[in-house]
Amino acid sequence: MREVDRIVERVLLRAKIPGAARRREIERELRDHLEGMAEEDLDRFGSPEVVGDALARVYAAERLAAHVARSATLVIASGLAAAVIITGVQVVMTAATLRAISSEIAGFATVALGYCAAYLARRQFRLSVPSVVGVIVGGALWISAGLSVLAPRHAVIATVAFLSTAFGGLLVYATPVPLLWLAGTAGPLLIASIALGPLVPGAGRFPWLIWVGLSLSCGALRLVVRVFERYVFSDQLRSVDIALPPPSNNRAKTIP
Amino acid sequence: MPIDRELLKGSIALLILRLLSERDMYGGEIIQESARRTQDAFAFKEGTVYPALHQLYKRGWLWSEWRRGPNGKQRKYYGLTAAGRRAASRTQRDWRIFTDTVNAILAGG
């Protein structure tokens, strides 16, 4: 890789410019400038990190808006996927009539929020596992408080659903052990069942049907997230991944 | 003699607006022109001009377009919008007030 390419890439990685067209335009402008300089004069350009940080500040508001819009779209898509999965499980496994969907909306939303909170905190914001746990517990408290006012009958089960999918999601993104996330979805259900008794009338000590629904939802949301990572979040993740320090034997030349 | 970097930081927008009020320029040309006029006293790092240009563009003070430069190469030229011209006048006026005030203090009682 030429020195000019290296400098441009380092600027763009730090700048995290929202929008492919704008990013290409800035890349072209910087490349045009650098290619007009002699190789030995490239240090006159300044530190790529300093220039990238300054560009990042210029486009901070647009970047935040884009991130919020992408995350909101992910939560909505996840909510729809959760609705399809959970409703499907209820219909197939209970062979019962479809319960009123309106009474389930809080559950679908918290399932989607739980998984997306774990994904965004762990994968997008690169928080440590204890910090993600803090986010999940904080989120559960807010959801519990909100639903106690808005939909008191669903507050407990919806909060437990949030915790189940959040811890399932956390184990998906924090450990390489396959299927361990199933324990993540089961844990909050088990604890809640022991502490509070049957979560739904007629269910046994452990609500297997709910666990199956939540686990299948986690599996579906994992696919939804993969699609988003491939087509929506790809630039952000690439920035974060490449911005990590390069190996010492391939370290780019540092320009003061 | 090079000028302190912190002083340059605060004046880069003023400098860009002033140069662009004379004619449209691309980034490299702004750097060359400021260096030429100040006998290289304004020796800021060249990369820092681009965040400043983009900030001014976002405020609606500049327009930009790709066009061929004198050597036939495509360059991204910047020019002042009407709002940019008003901002240029305002910042120059503010700068003169500021420097007059500082000079009065430096001149002593």
Short mmCIF file of C-alpha atoms in Angstrom, two decimals:
data_model
loop_
_atom_site.label_atom_id
_atom_site.label_comp_id
_atom_site.label_asym_id
_atom_site.label_seq_id
_atom_site.Cartn_x
_atom_site.Cartn_y
_atom_site.Cartn_z
CA MET A 1 0.00 0.00 0.00
CA ARG A 2 1.37 3.42 -0.92
CA GLU A 3 1.93 6.05 1.75
CA VAL A 4 -0.81 8.24 0.26
CA ASP A 5 -3.32 5.37 0.48
CA ARG A 6 -2.28 4.69 4.05
CA ILE A 7 -2.76 8.30 5.10
CA VAL A 8 -6.16 8.57 3.38
CA GLU A 9 -7.33 5.33 4.98
CA ARG A 10 -6.21 6.43 8.45
CA VAL A 11 -8.00 9.77 8.07
CA LEU A 12 -11.22 8.12 6.92
CA LEU A 13 -11.16 5.49 9.65
CA ARG A 14 -10.96 8.19 12.31
CA ALA A 15 -13.40 10.51 10.54
CA LYS A 16 -16.20 7.87 10.34
CA ILE A 17 -17.96 9.98 7.70
CA PRO A 18 -21.67 9.08 7.42
CA GLY A 19 -22.86 8.28 3.89
CA ALA A 20 -20.90 6.47 1.20
CA ALA A 21 -21.16 9.31 -1.34
CA ARG A 22 -19.81 11.91 1.09
CA ARG A 23 -17.05 9.55 2.18
CA ARG A 24 -15.98 8.94 -1.43
CA GLU A 25 -15.99 12.67 -2.08
CA ILE A 26 -13.74 13.39 0.91
CA GLU A 27 -11.47 10.50 -0.02
CA ARG A 28 -11.12 11.87 -3.54
CA GLU A 29 -10.38 15.37 -2.22
CA LEU A 30 -7.71 14.17 0.22
CA ARG A 31 -6.14 11.83 -2.32
CA ASP A 32 -6.06 14.63 -4.86
CA HIS A 33 -4.26 16.85 -2.35
CA LEU A 34 -1.77 14.21 -1.20
CA GLU A 35 -0.92 13.04 -4.70
CA GLY A 36 0.11 16.59 -5.49
CA MET A 37 2.72 16.43 -2.73
CA ALA A 38 6.17 14.89 -3.00
CA GLU A 39 6.61 11.77 -0.87
CA GLU A 40 9.18 13.46 1.36
CA ASP A 41 6.78 16.37 2.01
CA LEU A 42 3.87 14.24 3.19
CA ASP A 43 4.54 15.11 6.83
CA ARG A 44 3.36 18.63 5.97
CA PHE A 45 -0.14 17.15 5.77
CA GLY A 46 -0.14 16.57 9.52
CA SER A 47 -1.26 13.64 11.62
CA PRO A 48 -3.99 11.62 9.82
CA GLU A 49 -5.57 10.96 13.23
CA VAL A 50 -5.77 14.68 14.03
CA VAL A 51 -7.28 15.47 10.61
CA GLY A 52 -9.66 12.49 10.93
CA ASP A 53 -10.78 13.55 14.41
CA ALA A 54 -11.42 17.09 13.18
CA LEU A 55 -13.53 15.78 10.28
CA ALA A 56 -15.35 13.47 12.72
CA ARG A 57 -16.31 16.51 14.82
CA VAL A 58 -17.61 18.31 11.71
CA TYR A 59 -19.94 15.40 10.87
CA ALA A 60 -20.75 14.31 14.43
CA ALA A 61 -24.43 15.30 14.28
CA GLU A 62 -25.05 13.51 10.96
CA ARG A 63 -23.22 10.43 12.22
CA LEU A 64 -25.32 10.31 15.39
CA ALA A 65 -28.54 10.76 13.41
CA ALA A 66 -27.55 7.98 11.00
CA HIS A 67 -26.66 5.69 13.88
CA VAL A 68 -29.95 6.34 15.68
CA ALA A 69 -31.90 5.75 12.45
CA ARG A 70 -30.07 2.49 11.72
CA SER A 71 -30.49 1.25 15.29
CA ALA A 72 -34.19 2.15 15.30
CA THR A 73 -34.65 0.27 12.03
CA LEU A 74 -32.89 -2.74 13.54
CA VAL A 75 -35.17 -2.68 16.60
CA ILE A 76 -38.30 -2.42 14.43
CA ALA A 77 -37.17 -5.25 12.14
CA SER A 78 -36.28 -7.32 15.20
CA GLY A 79 -39.68 -6.61 16.77
CA LEU A 80 -41.43 -7.84 13.64
CA ALA A 81 -39.26 -10.97 13.54
CA ALA A 82 -39.98 -11.64 17.23
CA ALA A 83 -43.71 -11.17 16.63
CA VAL A 84 -43.70 -13.72 13.81
CA ILE A 85 -41.65 -16.28 15.75
CA ILE A 86 -43.45 -16.02 19.08
CA THR A 87 -46.90 -16.00 17.51
CA GLY A 88 -45.92 -18.97 15.38
CA VAL A 89 -44.68 -20.91 18.41
CA GLN A 90 -47.87 -20.16 20.32
CA VAL A 91 -50.07 -21.31 17.46
CA VAL A 92 -48.10 -24.46 16.63
CA MET A 93 -47.22 -25.65 20.12
CA THR A 94 -50.42 -24.93 21.93
CA ALA A 95 -52.64 -25.73 18.95
CA ALA A 96 -54.73 -22.95 20.38
CA THR A 97 -56.40 -20.02 18.80
CA LEU A 98 -54.30 -16.97 18.21
CA ARG A 99 -54.38 -14.80 21.32
CA ALA A 100 -55.06 -11.14 20.89
CA ILE A 101 -51.93 -9.76 19.28
CA SER A 102 -52.41 -6.39 20.95
CA SER A 103 -51.81 -7.96 24.36
CA GLU A 104 -48.49 -9.36 23.12
CA ILE A 105 -47.08 -6.18 21.65
CA ALA A 106 -45.24 -5.23 24.84
CA GLY A 107 -43.62 -8.66 24.81
CA PHE A 108 -42.56 -8.45 21.14
CA ALA A 109 -41.08 -5.03 21.76
CA THR A 110 -39.12 -6.04 24.84
CA VAL A 111 -37.83 -9.20 23.13
CA ALA A 112 -36.50 -7.06 20.27
CA LEU A 113 -35.16 -4.38 22.63
CA GLY A 114 -33.39 -6.94 24.80
CA TYR A 115 -31.52 -8.59 21.95
CA CYS A 116 -30.75 -5.30 20.19
CA ALA A 117 -29.53 -3.70 23.43
CA ALA A 118 -27.06 -6.56 23.93
CA TYR A 119 -25.97 -6.43 20.28
CA LEU A 120 -25.57 -2.65 20.09
CA ALA A 121 -23.79 -2.40 23.44
CA ARG A 122 -21.43 -5.28 22.82
CA ARG A 123 -20.77 -5.19 19.09
CA GLN A 124 -21.35 -1.57 18.09
CA PHE A 125 -20.17 0.29 21.20
CA ARG A 126 -17.66 -2.39 22.20
CA LEU A 127 -18.61 -2.26 25.88
CA SER A 128 -17.09 -4.76 28.29
CA VAL A 129 -19.26 -7.64 29.54
CA PRO A 130 -19.84 -6.03 32.99
CA SER A 131 -20.85 -2.78 31.28
CA VAL A 132 -23.31 -4.63 29.02
CA VAL A 133 -24.76 -6.37 32.08
CA GLY A 134 -25.19 -2.93 33.62
CA VAL A 135 -26.97 -1.70 30.48
CA ILE A 136 -29.26 -4.75 30.53
CA VAL A 137 -30.14 -4.42 34.22
CA GLY A 138 -30.70 -0.67 33.83
CA GLY A 139 -32.89 -1.28 30.78
CA ALA A 140 -34.90 -3.91 32.64
CA LEU A 141 -35.54 -1.51 35.51
CA TRP A 142 -36.77 1.19 33.11
CA ILE A 143 -38.97 -1.27 31.20
CA SER A 144 -40.39 -2.69 34.40
CA ALA A 145 -41.19 0.78 35.73
CA GLY A 146 -42.70 1.92 32.41
CA LEU A 147 -44.85 -1.16 31.92
CA SER A 148 -46.01 -1.10 35.55
CA VAL A 149 -47.77 2.13 34.59
CA LEU A 150 -48.71 1.46 30.96
CA ALA A 151 -49.50 -2.27 30.93
CA PRO A 152 -49.30 -3.61 34.50
CA ARG A 153 -50.62 -7.06 33.57
CA HIS A 154 -47.71 -7.62 31.18
CA ALA A 155 -44.96 -5.90 33.16
CA VAL A 156 -43.43 -9.01 34.72
CA ILE A 157 -43.44 -11.31 31.70
CA ALA A 158 -42.30 -8.55 29.33
CA THR A 159 -39.43 -7.58 31.65
CA VAL A 160 -38.38 -11.22 31.98
CA ALA A 161 -38.57 -11.55 28.17
CA PHE A 162 -36.29 -8.50 27.87
CA LEU A 163 -33.78 -10.00 30.31
CA SER A 164 -33.89 -13.40 28.59
CA THR A 165 -33.20 -12.15 25.08
CA ALA A 166 -30.68 -9.58 26.36
CA PHE A 167 -28.64 -12.22 28.19
CA GLY A 168 -29.07 -14.59 25.25
CA GLY A 169 -27.74 -11.85 22.96
CA LEU A 170 -24.91 -11.05 25.34
CA LEU A 171 -23.75 -14.68 25.30
CA VAL A 172 -23.99 -14.76 21.49
CA TYR A 173 -21.61 -11.80 21.20
CA ALA A 174 -19.41 -12.34 24.25
CA THR A 175 -18.55 -16.03 24.04
CA PRO A 176 -17.45 -18.33 21.22
CA VAL A 177 -19.21 -21.32 22.81
CA PRO A 178 -22.01 -22.44 20.49
CA LEU A 179 -25.50 -22.75 21.96
CA LEU A 180 -24.42 -21.29 25.32
CA TRP A 181 -26.82 -18.44 24.60
CA LEU A 182 -29.68 -20.89 25.21
CA ALA A 183 -28.64 -20.79 28.87
CA GLY A 184 -28.78 -16.99 28.63
CA THR A 185 -32.42 -17.10 27.56
CA ALA A 186 -33.25 -19.75 30.18
CA GLY A 187 -31.53 -18.10 33.16
CA PRO A 188 -33.84 -15.11 33.75
CA LEU A 189 -36.91 -17.31 33.14
CA LEU A 190 -35.72 -19.84 35.68
CA ILE A 191 -34.86 -17.22 38.30
CA ALA A 192 -38.18 -15.42 37.77
CA SER A 193 -40.12 -18.70 37.98
CA ILE A 194 -38.42 -19.65 41.25
CA ALA A 195 -38.82 -16.17 42.72
CA LEU A 196 -42.33 -15.34 41.51
CA GLY A 197 -43.96 -18.71 40.82
CA PRO A 198 -45.52 -19.64 37.44
CA LEU A 199 -45.10 -16.74 35.00
CA VAL A 200 -48.23 -17.70 33.04
CA PRO A 201 -51.33 -19.40 34.39
CA GLY A 202 -51.24 -23.15 33.91
CA ALA A 203 -47.55 -23.31 33.12
CA GLY A 204 -45.28 -25.63 35.08
CA ARG A 205 -42.37 -24.64 37.26
CA PHE A 206 -40.31 -23.76 34.19
CA PRO A 207 -42.18 -22.10 31.30
CA TRP A 208 -40.86 -24.25 28.46
CA LEU A 209 -43.10 -22.75 25.83
CA ILE A 210 -41.92 -19.23 26.61
CA TRP A 211 -38.32 -20.39 26.61
CA VAL A 212 -38.73 -22.05 23.20
CA GLY A 213 -40.35 -18.90 21.82
CA LEU A 214 -37.64 -16.63 23.22
CA SER A 215 -34.82 -18.91 22.09
CA LEU A 216 -36.21 -19.19 18.56
CA SER A 217 -36.64 -15.41 18.58
CA CYS A 218 -32.99 -14.99 19.57
CA GLY A 219 -32.01 -17.27 16.69
CA ALA A 220 -34.12 -15.25 14.27
CA LEU A 221 -32.82 -11.94 15.62
CA ARG A 222 -29.28 -13.22 15.15
CA LEU A 223 -30.08 -13.62 11.46
CA VAL A 224 -31.70 -10.17 11.30
CA VAL A 225 -28.59 -8.66 12.89
CA ARG A 226 -26.33 -10.48 10.40
CA VAL A 227 -28.31 -8.99 7.53
CA PHE A 228 -27.98 -5.52 9.10
CA GLU A 229 -24.25 -6.01 9.67
CA ARG A 230 -23.81 -6.97 6.05
CA TYR A 231 -25.90 -4.25 4.46
CA VAL A 232 -26.47 -1.46 7.00
CA PHE A 233 -23.78 -1.41 9.68
CA SER A 234 -20.89 -2.64 7.51
CA ASP A 235 -19.04 0.71 7.37
CA GLN A 236 -19.26 1.34 11.11
CA LEU A 237 -18.04 -2.14 12.01
CA ARG A 238 -15.22 -1.89 9.48
CA SER A 239 -14.15 1.42 11.03
CA VAL A 240 -14.09 -0.04 14.51
CA ASP A 241 -12.32 -3.23 13.44
CA ILE A 242 -9.63 -1.56 11.37
CA ALA A 243 -9.12 1.27 13.84
CA LEU A 244 -7.70 -1.24 16.31
CA PRO A 245 -3.88 -0.96 16.45
CA PRO A 246 -2.18 -2.68 13.51
CA PRO A 247 0.31 -5.48 14.22
CA SER A 248 3.68 -4.08 15.27
CA ASN A 249 5.50 -5.49 12.21
CA ASN A 250 3.04 -3.76 9.87
CA ARG A 251 2.63 -0.47 11.68
CA ALA A 252 1.93 2.42 9.40
CA LYS A 253 4.45 5.21 9.33
CA THR A 254 3.47 7.74 11.97
CA ILE A 255 3.35 11.28 10.77
CA PRO A 256 3.65 13.78 13.60
CA MET B 1 8.91 33.12 11.63
CA PRO B 2 6.16 30.51 12.20
CA ILE B 3 3.18 31.67 14.26
CA ASP B 4 1.95 29.84 17.36
CA ARG B 5 -0.36 26.96 16.36
CA GLU B 6 -3.08 27.89 18.85
CA LEU B 7 -3.33 31.37 17.35
CA LEU B 8 -3.59 29.87 13.86
CA LYS B 9 -6.40 27.52 14.90
CA GLY B 10 -8.70 30.38 15.76
CA SER B 11 -7.99 32.30 12.58
CA ILE B 12 -8.15 29.59 9.93
CA ALA B 13 -11.83 30.21 9.13
CA LEU B 14 -11.17 33.94 8.77
CA LEU B 15 -8.23 33.21 6.49
CA ILE B 16 -10.25 30.84 4.28
CA LEU B 17 -13.19 33.23 4.03
CA ARG B 18 -10.88 36.11 3.15
CA LEU B 19 -9.03 34.21 0.42
CA LEU B 20 -12.23 32.83 -1.07
CA SER B 21 -13.78 36.30 -1.14
CA GLU B 22 -11.20 37.12 -3.82
CA ARG B 23 -11.66 34.05 -6.04
CA ASP B 24 -12.67 30.39 -5.99
CA MET B 25 -9.87 28.07 -4.85
CA TYR B 26 -9.22 24.42 -4.05
CA GLY B 27 -7.75 23.29 -0.72
CA GLY B 28 -4.15 23.09 -1.85
CA GLU B 29 -4.41 26.50 -3.48
CA ILE B 30 -5.67 28.06 -0.23
CA ILE B 31 -2.64 26.66 1.59
CA GLN B 32 -0.19 27.84 -1.10
CA GLU B 33 -1.75 31.27 -1.27
CA SER B 34 -1.70 31.83 2.48
CA ALA B 35 1.91 30.63 2.65
CA ARG B 36 2.89 32.93 -0.22
CA ARG B 37 1.26 36.02 1.27
CA THR B 38 2.67 35.48 4.73
CA GLN B 39 6.14 34.31 3.67
CA ASP B 40 5.37 30.91 5.22
CA ALA B 41 4.53 32.41 8.64
CA PHE B 42 1.16 30.59 8.44
CA ALA B 43 2.76 27.15 8.46
CA PHE B 44 -0.26 25.13 9.59
CA LYS B 45 -0.47 21.43 8.76
CA GLU B 46 -2.08 21.12 5.36
CA GLY B 47 -4.62 18.49 6.41
CA THR B 48 -6.23 20.85 8.89
CA VAL B 49 -7.61 23.04 6.12
CA TYR B 50 -10.08 20.33 5.03
CA PRO B 51 -12.05 20.01 8.29
CA ALA B 52 -12.25 23.82 8.33
CA LEU B 53 -13.50 23.90 4.72
CA HIS B 54 -16.10 21.23 5.45
CA GLN B 55 -17.24 23.05 8.59
CA LEU B 56 -17.75 26.26 6.62
CA TYR B 57 -19.49 24.33 3.84
CA LYS B 58 -21.86 22.76 6.36
CA ARG B 59 -22.73 26.20 7.70
CA GLY B 60 -23.80 27.15 4.19
CA TRP B 61 -21.01 29.68 3.78
CA LEU B 62 -19.27 27.85 0.92
CA TRP B 63 -20.31 26.05 -2.24
CA SER B 64 -18.09 23.50 -3.92
CA GLU B 65 -17.73 21.86 -7.31
CA TRP B 66 -15.26 19.65 -9.13
CA ARG B 67 -13.65 21.36 -12.06
CA ARG B 68 -10.41 21.27 -14.01
CA GLY B 69 -7.54 23.25 -12.55
CA PRO B 70 -4.87 25.11 -14.57
CA ASN B 71 -2.89 21.87 -15.08
CA GLY B 72 -5.94 20.01 -16.39
CA LYS B 73 -6.37 17.98 -13.17
CA GLN B 74 -9.80 17.76 -11.52
CA ARG B 75 -9.90 19.80 -8.31
CA LYS B 76 -12.62 20.47 -5.78
CA TYR B 77 -13.08 24.23 -5.87
CA TYR B 78 -14.71 26.21 -3.09
CA GLY B 79 -16.33 29.61 -3.30
CA LEU B 80 -18.38 31.87 -1.04
CA THR B 81 -22.17 31.81 -0.97
CA ALA B 82 -24.08 35.01 -0.21
CA ALA B 83 -24.20 33.97 3.46
CA GLY B 84 -20.48 33.27 3.26
CA ARG B 85 -19.79 36.80 1.97
CA ARG B 86 -21.73 38.27 4.86
CA ALA B 87 -19.86 35.99 7.27
CA ALA B 88 -16.53 37.02 5.72
CA SER B 89 -17.31 40.71 6.27
CA ARG B 90 -18.48 40.03 9.81
CA THR B 91 -15.44 37.94 10.80
CA GLN B 92 -13.03 40.51 9.33
CA ARG B 93 -14.74 43.27 11.25
CA ASP B 94 -14.64 41.21 14.45
CA TRP B 95 -10.98 40.39 13.87
CA ARG B 96 -10.07 44.07 13.43
CA ILE B 97 -11.90 44.99 16.63
CA PHE B 98 -10.14 42.14 18.42
CA THR B 99 -6.65 43.03 17.14
CA ASP B 100 -7.18 46.76 17.77
CA THR B 101 -8.18 45.97 21.34
CA VAL B 102 -5.23 43.66 21.90
CA ASN B 103 -2.87 46.16 20.27
CA ALA B 104 -4.17 48.91 22.54
CA ILE B 105 -3.35 46.79 25.55
CA LEU B 106 0.03 45.77 24.14
CA ALA B 107 0.88 49.42 23.47
CA GLY B 108 0.62 50.09 27.19
CA GLY B 109 -1.00 52.96 29.16
#
